[in-house]
Coordinates of N, CA and C and ligand atoms in Angstrom, one line a residue:
M113 N 74.0 173.4 199.2 CA 74.7 172.3 198.7 C 73.8 171.5 197.8
K114 N 73.8 171.2 196.7 CA 73.0 170.6 195.6 C 73.9 169.2 195.2
P115 N 73.0 168.3 195.1 CA 73.6 166.9 194.6 C 74.2 167.4 193.2
T116 N 75.5 166.9 192.9 CA 76.2 167.5 191.6 C 75.9 166.3 190.5
H117 N 75.4 165.1 190.9 CA 75.0 164.2 189.9 C 73.9 164.6 189.0
V118 N 73.0 165.6 189.4 CA 71.7 166.0 188.7 C 72.1 166.8 187.8
E119 N 71.7 166.5 186.5 CA 71.9 167.4 185.3 C 70.7 168.5 185.5
S120 N 71.2 169.7 184.8 CA 70.3 170.9 184.8 C 68.8 170.4 184.4
R121 N 68.9 169.8 183.3 CA 67.7 169.5 182.8 C 66.8 168.6 183.4
D122 N 67.3 167.6 184.2 CA 66.5 166.8 185.1 C 66.1 167.6 186.3
R123 N 66.4 168.8 186.6 CA 66.0 169.4 187.9 C 64.7 170.0 187.5
L124 N 64.1 170.1 186.3 CA 62.8 170.6 186.0 C 61.7 169.3 186.0
I125 N 60.8 169.4 186.8 CA 59.7 168.5 186.8 C 58.4 169.2 186.3
V126 N 57.8 168.6 185.3 CA 56.8 169.2 184.6 C 55.4 168.6 185.2
A127 N 54.5 169.3 185.8 CA 53.2 168.7 186.3 C 52.3 168.4 185.2
L128 N 51.9 167.2 185.1 CA 51.0 167.0 183.9 C 49.7 167.0 184.3
D129 N 49.3 168.2 184.7 CA 47.8 168.6 185.3 C 47.0 168.8 184.1
L130 N 46.6 167.5 183.6 CA 45.7 167.6 182.5 C 44.7 166.6 182.7
S131 N 43.4 166.5 181.9 CA 42.3 165.9 182.3 C 42.3 164.5 181.7
S132 N 43.3 164.0 180.7 CA 43.1 162.7 180.2 C 44.7 162.2 179.8
V133 N 44.5 160.9 179.7 CA 46.1 160.3 179.3 C 46.5 160.8 178.0
E134 N 45.3 161.0 177.0 CA 45.5 161.4 175.6 C 46.2 162.8 175.5
A135 N 45.6 163.7 176.5 CA 46.1 165.1 176.5 C 47.5 164.9 177.1
A136 N 47.9 164.1 178.1 CA 49.2 164.2 178.6 C 50.1 163.6 177.7
E137 N 49.9 162.6 176.8 CA 50.7 161.9 175.9 C 51.0 163.0 174.7
A138 N 50.0 163.8 174.4 CA 50.1 164.9 173.4 C 51.1 165.8 173.8
L139 N 51.0 166.2 175.1 CA 52.0 167.3 175.7 C 53.4 166.8 175.8
I140 N 53.4 165.4 176.3 CA 54.9 164.7 176.4 C 55.5 164.8 175.1
A141 N 54.7 164.4 173.9 CA 55.2 164.4 172.6 C 55.8 165.8 172.0
R142 N 54.9 166.7 172.5 CA 55.4 168.2 172.1 C 56.7 168.6 172.8
L143 N 56.8 168.0 174.1 CA 57.9 168.5 174.9 C 59.2 167.8 174.5
G144 N 59.1 166.6 174.0 CA 60.1 165.6 173.6 C 61.2 165.6 174.5
D145 N 62.4 165.9 173.7 CA 63.7 165.8 174.8 C 63.9 166.8 175.7
S146 N 62.8 167.9 175.7 CA 63.2 169.1 176.5 C 63.1 168.7 177.9
V147 N 62.1 167.6 178.2 CA 61.6 167.5 179.7 C 61.9 165.9 179.9
T148 N 62.6 165.8 181.0 CA 62.9 164.3 181.4 C 62.1 163.8 182.4
F149 N 61.6 164.8 183.4 CA 61.0 164.2 184.5 C 59.5 164.9 184.6
Y150 N 58.5 164.0 184.9 CA 57.1 164.4 184.8 C 56.5 164.2 186.1
K151 N 55.4 164.9 186.5 CA 54.7 164.7 187.7 C 53.2 164.4 187.4
I152 N 52.7 163.3 188.0 CA 51.4 162.8 187.8 C 50.7 163.0 189.3
G153 N 49.5 163.9 189.0 CA 48.9 164.2 190.4 C 47.5 163.9 190.4
Y154 N 46.8 164.5 191.0 CA 45.3 164.1 191.3 C 44.8 164.1 189.9
Q155 N 44.6 165.2 189.1 CA 43.9 165.5 188.0 C 44.0 164.1 186.9
L156 N 45.1 164.0 186.6 CA 45.7 162.9 185.5 C 45.5 161.6 186.3
G157 N 46.0 161.4 187.7 CA 46.0 160.1 188.2 C 44.8 159.5 188.4
Y158 N 43.7 160.4 188.6 CA 42.4 159.8 189.0 C 41.7 159.8 187.5
A159 N 42.3 160.1 186.5 CA 41.8 159.8 185.1 C 42.5 158.8 184.3
G160 N 43.1 157.8 185.2 CA 43.8 156.8 184.4 C 45.3 156.8 184.3
G161 N 45.8 158.0 184.8 CA 47.1 158.4 184.5 C 48.3 157.5 185.2
L162 N 47.8 156.8 186.4 CA 48.8 156.0 187.1 C 49.4 154.9 186.0
A163 N 48.5 154.6 184.8 CA 49.0 153.6 184.0 C 50.2 154.1 183.0
L164 N 50.3 155.4 183.0 CA 51.4 156.0 182.3 C 52.8 156.1 182.9
V165 N 52.6 155.7 184.4 CA 54.1 155.7 185.1 C 54.9 154.6 184.5
P166 N 54.7 153.3 184.5 CA 55.5 152.4 183.9 C 55.9 152.7 182.3
K167 N 54.9 153.2 181.6 CA 55.2 153.5 180.2 C 56.3 154.7 180.1
L168 N 56.1 155.7 180.9 CA 57.1 156.7 180.9 C 58.5 156.2 181.4
A169 N 58.6 155.5 182.4 CA 59.7 154.8 183.1 C 60.3 154.0 182.0
E170 N 59.8 153.3 181.0 CA 60.2 152.5 180.0 C 60.8 153.2 178.9
R171 N 60.3 154.5 178.8 CA 60.9 155.5 177.9 C 61.9 156.3 178.4
G172 N 62.4 155.8 179.6 CA 63.7 156.6 180.0 C 63.3 157.8 180.8
K173 N 61.9 158.1 181.1 CA 61.6 159.5 181.8 C 61.5 159.1 183.4
K174 N 61.7 160.0 184.0 CA 61.3 160.0 185.6 C 59.9 160.4 185.9
V175 N 59.4 159.7 186.8 CA 58.0 160.0 187.2 C 57.9 160.3 188.9
F176 N 57.2 161.3 189.1 CA 56.9 161.7 190.4 C 55.5 161.4 190.4
V177 N 55.0 160.6 191.4 CA 53.5 160.4 191.6 C 53.2 161.1 192.8
D178 N 52.5 162.3 192.6 CA 52.1 163.3 193.6 C 50.6 162.9 194.1
L179 N 50.4 162.1 195.0 CA 49.3 161.8 195.5 C 49.0 162.1 196.9
K180 N 50.1 163.0 197.5 CA 50.0 163.4 198.8 C 49.1 162.5 199.8
L181 N 49.8 161.3 200.1 CA 49.2 160.3 201.0 C 48.9 161.0 202.4
H182 N 47.9 160.6 202.9 CA 47.7 160.8 204.4 C 46.6 160.1 205.0
D183 N 47.0 159.0 205.7 CA 45.7 158.1 206.2 C 46.4 157.5 207.4
I184 N 45.8 156.4 208.1 CA 46.3 155.5 208.9 C 47.6 155.0 208.4
G185 N 48.4 154.4 209.3 CA 49.8 154.0 209.0 C 49.6 153.0 207.9
N186 N 48.7 151.9 208.3 CA 48.6 150.5 207.4 C 48.3 150.9 206.1
T187 N 47.3 151.9 205.9 CA 46.7 152.1 204.6 C 47.9 153.0 203.9
V188 N 48.6 153.8 204.4 CA 49.6 154.5 203.8 C 50.7 153.7 203.4
A189 N 51.0 152.6 204.2 CA 52.1 151.5 203.7 C 51.6 150.8 202.9
K190 N 50.3 150.3 202.5 CA 49.9 149.4 201.6 C 49.9 150.5 200.1
G191 N 49.5 151.4 200.3 CA 49.4 152.5 199.2 C 50.9 152.6 198.5
V192 N 51.8 153.0 199.4 CA 53.1 153.2 199.2 C 53.7 151.9 198.3
E193 N 53.4 150.7 198.8 CA 53.7 149.4 198.3 C 53.3 149.3 196.8
S194 N 52.0 149.8 196.5 CA 51.4 149.7 195.2 C 52.1 150.5 194.2
I195 N 52.3 151.8 194.7 CA 53.1 152.9 194.0 C 54.4 152.4 193.6
A196 N 55.1 151.8 194.6 CA 56.4 151.6 194.4 C 56.6 150.3 193.1
K197 N 55.6 149.6 193.0 CA 55.5 148.6 192.0 C 55.4 149.1 190.5
L198 N 54.8 150.5 190.4 CA 54.7 151.4 189.2 C 56.0 151.6 188.4
G199 N 57.1 151.8 189.3 CA 58.4 152.3 188.9 C 58.6 153.8 188.9
A200 N 57.9 154.4 189.8 CA 58.0 155.9 190.0 C 59.3 156.2 190.9
T201 N 59.6 157.4 190.6 CA 61.0 157.9 191.5 C 60.7 158.5 192.7
F202 N 59.7 159.4 192.6 CA 59.1 160.2 194.0 C 57.8 160.0 194.2
L203 N 57.2 159.9 195.3 CA 56.0 159.9 195.9 C 55.8 160.8 197.1
T204 N 54.7 161.6 197.0 CA 54.4 162.7 198.1 C 53.6 162.0 199.3
V205 N 53.9 162.3 200.4 CA 53.0 162.1 201.6 C 53.0 163.4 202.2
H206 N 52.0 163.7 203.1 CA 51.8 165.0 203.9 C 52.9 164.7 205.2
A207 N 53.3 165.7 205.7 CA 54.4 165.5 206.6 C 53.7 165.3 207.9
Y208 N 53.2 164.4 208.2 CA 52.5 164.1 209.5 C 53.4 162.8 210.0
P209 N 53.9 162.8 211.2 CA 54.9 161.9 211.6 C 54.4 160.5 211.5
Q210 N 53.2 160.0 211.8 CA 52.8 158.6 211.4 C 52.7 158.3 210.1
T211 N 52.3 159.3 209.2 CA 52.3 158.9 207.8 C 53.7 158.8 207.2
M212 N 54.4 159.7 207.7 CA 55.9 159.8 207.1 C 56.6 158.3 207.5
K213 N 56.4 158.0 208.7 CA 57.1 156.7 209.2 C 56.6 155.6 208.4
A214 N 55.3 155.4 208.3 CA 54.7 154.1 207.4 C 55.1 154.3 206.1
A215 N 55.3 155.6 205.4 CA 55.7 155.5 204.1 C 57.4 155.3 203.9
A216 N 58.2 155.7 204.9 CA 59.5 155.4 204.8 C 59.7 153.8 205.0
E217 N 58.9 153.3 205.8 CA 59.1 151.7 206.0 C 58.6 150.9 204.9
A218 N 57.7 151.5 204.2 CA 57.2 150.5 203.1 C 57.7 150.8 201.6
R219 N 58.7 151.7 201.5 CA 59.0 152.3 200.2 C 59.9 151.4 199.4
G220 N 60.3 150.5 200.1 CA 61.6 149.6 199.3 C 62.5 150.1 198.6
S221 N 63.3 149.7 197.7 CA 64.6 150.3 197.5 C 64.9 151.4 196.3
S222 N 63.8 151.5 195.4 CA 63.8 152.4 194.3 C 63.0 153.7 194.7
L223 N 61.8 153.7 195.0 CA 61.0 154.7 195.3 C 61.5 155.8 196.5
K224 N 61.6 157.1 196.3 CA 61.8 158.0 197.3 C 60.5 158.7 197.7
I225 N 60.5 158.9 199.0 CA 59.4 159.4 199.5 C 59.6 160.9 199.8
L226 N 58.9 161.9 199.3 CA 58.8 163.2 199.7 C 57.9 163.7 200.7
A227 N 58.1 164.4 201.6 CA 57.3 164.9 202.7 C 56.8 166.4 202.3
V228 N 55.5 166.6 201.9 CA 55.1 168.0 201.6 C 55.0 168.8 203.2
T229 N 55.8 169.8 203.2 CA 55.7 170.4 204.5 C 54.6 171.3 204.7
V230 N 54.7 172.5 204.0 CA 53.4 173.4 204.1 C 53.1 173.6 202.6
L231 N 51.9 173.4 201.9 CA 51.5 173.7 200.7 C 51.8 175.2 200.4
T232 N 52.3 175.3 199.0 CA 52.7 176.7 198.6 C 51.6 177.5 198.3
S233 N 50.3 177.1 198.3 CA 48.9 178.0 198.5 C 48.8 178.4 199.7
Y234 N 49.5 178.1 200.7 CA 49.1 178.5 202.0 C 50.1 179.7 202.6
D235 N 49.5 180.6 203.3 CA 50.5 181.6 204.1 C 49.9 181.4 205.7
D236 N 50.4 182.3 206.3 CA 50.4 182.4 207.9 C 48.8 182.2 208.2
D237 N 48.0 183.1 207.6 CA 46.7 183.2 207.8 C 45.9 181.8 207.5
D238 N 46.3 181.2 206.5 CA 45.7 179.8 206.1 C 45.9 178.8 207.0
L239 N 47.1 178.8 207.6 CA 47.5 177.8 208.7 C 46.7 178.1 210.0
H240 N 46.6 179.4 210.3 CA 45.9 179.8 211.6 C 44.4 179.4 211.4
A241 N 43.9 179.6 210.2 CA 42.4 179.2 209.9 C 42.3 177.6 209.9
A242 N 43.4 176.9 209.7 CA 43.3 175.4 209.8 C 43.6 175.0 211.2
G243 N 43.7 175.8 212.1 CA 43.9 175.6 213.5 C 45.3 175.4 213.9
F244 N 46.4 175.8 213.1 CA 47.7 175.6 213.6 C 48.1 176.9 214.5
R245 N 48.8 176.7 215.5 CA 49.5 177.7 216.1 C 50.8 178.2 215.5
F246 N 51.5 177.6 214.5 CA 52.6 177.9 213.9 C 52.3 178.8 212.6
G247 N 53.2 179.5 212.2 CA 53.3 180.2 211.2 C 54.0 179.3 210.0
V248 N 54.0 179.7 208.8 CA 54.8 178.8 207.7 C 56.2 178.4 208.0
S249 N 56.9 179.5 208.2 CA 58.3 179.1 208.5 C 58.7 178.2 209.6
D250 N 57.8 178.4 210.6 CA 58.0 177.5 211.9 C 57.7 176.2 211.5
L251 N 56.4 176.0 211.0 CA 56.0 174.6 210.7 C 56.8 174.0 209.8
V252 N 57.2 174.5 208.6 CA 58.1 174.0 207.5 C 59.5 173.4 208.2
E253 N 60.0 174.3 209.0 CA 61.2 173.9 209.8 C 61.0 172.8 210.7
A254 N 59.8 172.7 211.4 CA 59.7 171.5 212.2 C 59.5 170.4 211.6
R255 N 58.7 170.3 210.6 CA 58.4 169.4 209.8 C 59.6 168.7 209.1
A256 N 60.5 169.7 208.5 CA 61.8 169.2 208.0 C 62.7 168.4 208.8
L257 N 62.7 168.8 210.0 CA 63.5 168.1 211.1 C 62.8 166.7 211.5
Q258 N 61.5 166.7 211.5 CA 60.8 165.4 211.8 C 61.0 164.4 210.6
A259 N 60.9 164.9 209.4 CA 61.0 164.1 208.1 C 62.4 163.6 208.2
Q260 N 63.5 164.3 208.4 CA 64.7 163.7 208.4 C 65.1 162.8 209.5
A261 N 64.3 162.9 210.6 CA 64.6 162.2 211.9 C 63.9 160.5 211.3
L262 N 62.9 160.6 210.5 CA 62.0 159.6 210.2 C 62.7 158.8 209.0
G263 N 63.7 159.3 208.2 CA 64.4 158.7 207.2 C 63.6 159.1 205.8
I264 N 63.0 160.2 205.7 CA 62.4 160.7 204.6 C 63.4 161.0 203.7
D265 N 63.2 161.0 202.4 CA 64.3 161.2 201.2 C 64.3 162.5 200.9
G266 N 63.1 163.4 201.0 CA 63.1 164.6 200.4 C 62.0 165.4 200.9
L267 N 62.0 166.7 200.6 CA 61.0 167.7 201.1 C 60.4 168.5 200.0
V268 N 59.1 168.8 200.2 CA 58.5 169.9 199.2 C 58.2 171.1 200.1
C269 N 58.9 172.2 199.8 CA 58.6 173.3 200.4 C 58.7 174.3 199.1
S270 N 58.4 175.6 199.6 CA 58.4 176.8 198.6 C 60.0 177.2 198.5
G271 N 60.2 178.1 197.4 CA 61.4 178.7 197.2 C 61.8 179.5 198.5
E272 N 60.8 180.0 199.1 CA 60.8 180.8 200.2 C 61.6 180.3 201.5
E273 N 61.2 179.1 201.6 CA 61.8 178.3 202.6 C 63.2 177.6 202.5
A274 N 63.6 177.4 201.0 CA 64.6 176.5 200.7 C 65.9 176.6 201.4
A275 N 66.3 177.8 201.3 CA 67.8 178.1 202.0 C 67.8 177.8 203.5
T276 N 66.7 178.1 204.2 CA 66.7 177.7 205.5 C 66.6 176.2 205.7
V277 N 65.7 175.5 204.8 CA 65.5 174.1 205.1 C 66.9 173.4 204.7
R278 N 67.6 174.1 203.6 CA 68.8 173.4 203.4 C 69.8 173.5 204.4
G279 N 69.9 174.6 205.2 CA 70.7 174.7 206.3 C 70.5 173.9 207.3
I280 N 69.1 173.4 207.5 CA 68.7 172.5 208.8 C 69.0 171.0 208.3
V281 N 68.6 170.7 207.1 CA 68.7 169.2 206.9 C 70.0 168.8 206.1
G282 N 70.7 169.8 205.6 CA 72.1 169.3 205.2 C 71.9 168.9 203.7
A283 N 72.8 168.4 203.1 CA 72.9 168.1 201.5 C 72.2 167.0 201.1
Q284 N 72.0 166.1 202.2 CA 71.4 164.6 201.8 C 69.9 164.6 201.3
M285 N 69.0 165.5 201.8 CA 67.7 165.3 201.4 C 67.4 166.2 199.9
A286 N 66.6 165.7 199.3 CA 66.3 166.5 198.1 C 65.3 167.4 198.3
L287 N 65.4 168.7 198.0 CA 64.4 169.8 198.1 C 63.8 170.0 196.7
V288 N 62.5 169.8 197.0 CA 61.7 169.9 195.7 C 60.7 171.2 196.0
T289 N 60.8 172.2 194.9 CA 60.0 173.5 195.0 C 59.0 173.6 194.0
P290 N 57.6 173.5 194.3 CA 56.4 174.0 193.4 C 56.3 175.6 193.8
G291 N 55.4 176.1 193.2 CA 55.1 177.5 193.3 C 56.2 178.1 192.5
I292 N 56.5 177.7 191.3 CA 57.6 178.3 190.6 C 57.0 179.2 189.5
R293 N 57.3 180.3 189.4 CA 56.8 181.2 188.3 C 58.0 182.1 187.7
P294 N 58.2 181.7 186.5 CA 59.1 182.6 185.7 C 58.5 184.0 185.7
A295 N 59.5 185.1 185.5 CA 59.0 186.3 185.6 C 58.1 186.8 184.7
G296 N 56.9 187.2 185.1 CA 55.7 187.7 184.3 C 54.6 186.8 184.2
S297 N 54.8 185.6 184.7 CA 53.7 184.5 184.5 C 52.8 184.6 185.8
A298 N 51.6 184.3 185.3 CA 50.2 184.3 186.3 C 50.5 183.6 187.4
V299 N 50.2 184.2 188.7 CA 50.5 183.5 189.9 C 49.4 182.5 190.4
G300 N 48.0 182.8 189.7 CA 47.2 181.7 190.1 C 46.9 181.7 191.6
D301 N 46.6 180.2 192.1 CA 46.2 180.2 193.3 C 47.6 180.1 194.4
Q302 N 48.8 180.1 193.7 CA 49.9 180.0 194.8 C 50.2 181.2 195.5
K303 N 50.7 181.0 196.7 CA 51.0 182.2 197.7 C 52.5 182.3 197.8
R304 N 53.1 181.4 197.9 CA 54.6 181.4 198.1 C 55.3 181.2 196.8
I305 N 55.9 182.1 196.0 CA 56.2 181.8 194.6 C 57.8 182.3 194.8
M306 N 58.3 181.7 193.5 CA 59.6 182.0 193.4 C 59.9 181.9 191.9
T307 N 60.8 182.7 191.2 CA 61.4 182.4 189.8 C 62.3 181.1 189.9
P308 N 62.4 180.6 188.8 CA 63.2 179.4 188.6 C 64.7 179.5 189.2
G309 N 65.2 180.6 188.7 CA 66.7 181.1 188.9 C 66.8 181.3 190.4
R310 N 65.8 182.1 191.0 CA 66.1 182.2 192.4 C 65.9 180.9 193.3
A311 N 65.0 180.2 193.0 CA 64.9 179.0 193.8 C 65.9 177.9 193.6
I312 N 66.7 178.0 192.4 CA 68.0 177.1 192.4 C 68.8 177.7 193.2
A313 N 69.0 179.0 193.2 CA 70.1 179.9 193.9 C 70.0 179.4 195.5
A314 N 68.6 179.5 195.8 CA 68.2 179.2 197.3 C 68.4 177.7 197.7
G315 N 68.7 177.0 196.7 CA 69.2 175.5 197.3 C 68.3 174.4 196.9
A316 N 67.1 174.7 195.9 CA 66.2 173.8 195.5 C 67.1 172.9 194.6
D317 N 66.7 171.5 194.6 CA 67.1 170.4 193.5 C 66.5 170.3 192.5
Y318 N 65.1 170.4 192.6 CA 64.1 170.1 191.6 C 63.0 171.3 191.6
L319 N 62.5 171.6 190.5 CA 61.5 172.5 190.4 C 60.3 172.1 189.8
V320 N 59.1 172.0 190.5 CA 58.0 171.5 189.9 C 57.1 172.7 189.2
V321 N 56.8 172.5 187.9 CA 56.2 173.6 187.1 C 54.9 172.9 186.5
G322 N 53.8 173.6 186.7 CA 52.7 173.2 186.0 C 52.2 174.0 185.0
R323 N 51.4 175.1 185.4 CA 50.7 175.9 184.3 C 51.7 176.8 183.4
P324 N 52.8 177.3 184.0 CA 53.7 178.1 183.2 C 54.1 177.3 182.1
V325 N 54.1 175.9 182.0 CA 54.6 175.3 181.0 C 53.1 174.6 180.1
V326 N 52.3 173.8 181.1 CA 51.2 173.2 180.3 C 50.3 174.2 179.6
E327 N 50.3 175.4 180.2 CA 49.2 176.4 179.5 C 50.0 177.4 178.7
A328 N 51.2 177.1 178.3 CA 51.9 178.0 177.5 C 51.5 178.0 176.2
A329 N 51.6 179.1 175.4 CA 51.4 178.7 173.8 C 52.3 177.8 173.2
D330 N 53.7 177.9 173.7 CA 54.6 177.0 173.1 C 55.1 176.5 174.4
P331 N 54.8 175.2 174.9 CA 55.3 174.5 176.0 C 56.6 174.3 176.0
K332 N 57.3 173.8 174.9 CA 58.6 173.5 174.8 C 59.4 174.6 175.0
A333 N 59.2 175.7 174.3 CA 60.0 176.9 174.5 C 60.0 177.3 176.0
A334 N 58.7 177.2 176.7 CA 58.6 177.5 178.0 C 59.6 176.6 178.9
A335 N 59.5 175.3 178.7 CA 60.4 174.4 179.3 C 61.9 174.7 179.3
E336 N 62.3 175.0 177.9 CA 63.7 175.3 177.6 C 64.1 176.6 178.3
A337 N 63.0 177.6 178.2 CA 63.6 178.8 178.9 C 63.8 178.7 180.5
I338 N 63.0 177.7 181.1 CA 63.3 177.5 182.5 C 64.6 176.7 182.7
V339 N 64.9 175.8 181.9 CA 66.1 175.0 182.1 C 67.4 176.0 181.7
A340 N 66.9 176.9 180.9 CA 68.1 178.0 180.6 C 68.4 178.7 181.8
E341 N 67.2 179.1 182.5 CA 67.3 179.8 183.9 C 68.1 178.9 184.9
I342 N 67.6 177.6 185.0 CA 68.4 176.7 186.0 C 70.1 176.8 185.8
V343 N 70.4 176.7 184.6 CA 71.7 176.5 184.1 C 72.4 177.9 184.6
Q344 N 71.8 178.9 184.1 CA 72.4 180.5 184.5 C 72.4 180.5 186.0
A345 N 71.6 179.8 186.8 CA 71.7 180.1 188.3 C 72.7 179.1 188.8
G346 N 73.3 178.3 188.0 CA 74.4 177.4 188.5 C 73.9 176.1 189.0
G347 N 72.6 175.7 188.5 CA 71.9 174.4 189.0 C 72.1 173.3 188.0
Ligands
OMP525 O1 53.5 168.4 195.9 C1 53.3 169.1 195.1 O2 53.9 168.9 194.0 C2 52.7 170.4 195.2 C3 53.1 170.9 196.5 C4 52.7 172.2 197.0 O3 53.2 172.5 198.1 N1 52.2 173.0 196.2 C5 52.0 172.7 194.6 O4 51.8 173.6 194.1 N2 52.5 171.4 194.3 C6 52.0 170.9 193.0 O5 52.9 171.5 192.2 C7 52.0 171.8 191.0 C8 52.1 173.3 190.8 O6 51.3 173.6 189.5 P1 51.5 175.2 189.0 O7 51.2 176.2 190.1 O8 50.4 175.1 187.9 O9 52.9 175.3 188.5 C9 50.7 171.3 191.2 O10 50.6 170.1 190.5 C10 50.6 171.1 192.5 O11 49.7 170.0 193.0

């Protein structure tokens, strides 16, 4: 079950993984009306990009601030309060109980907190190497339940887990899926990938796409093709 109020175009979130505000502004201008939702993460955020959040919001765009916070509760809460003032729609935290609790309590009324379950560049071996005794699917499911119990607004997971997670948490939580790769595009460092259409069909509400749009010869055409696939999948 996907929230029906979200337009197909608004389900695409383009990751502005670029080295400067100027480069981001140039891409935003090229994409024009084809993209309504942007993500600002480490690369752009640490290069002055957080100043773009209120500017984009003023222009009617939605912004996902992807800082994947994880620290002691007090520090997380204060960071969340600062991000909330920028006018962002989404903010990520890692799905650790203390971190999620602090973020949920500090988020205010307009910012929504997304918990990153297991990074899409991880597989079971990567989790075991990091000291976890769970595999990806078990850890994603356990964290989804914890996030729901703590009042978190949405989850970041791969398309591979989307259908199961949707079944566990129901329709209320937003499911946001990175690791999106249109057929034929380079996988890069991602390990749990899915095409836009299959991810929507699996229950994703939002697709996060970086390189397949940002590095495309024609980013606008790449974004439009993803939106067309979302529409075709019924999203
Ligand atoms: O939170 C995220 O957005 C995120 C979570 C995750 O598990 N995997 C993941 O790739 N992301 C982000 O999604 C984007 C994916 O970029 P591409 O692999 O270039 O499409 C990057 O900005 C990542 O930081």
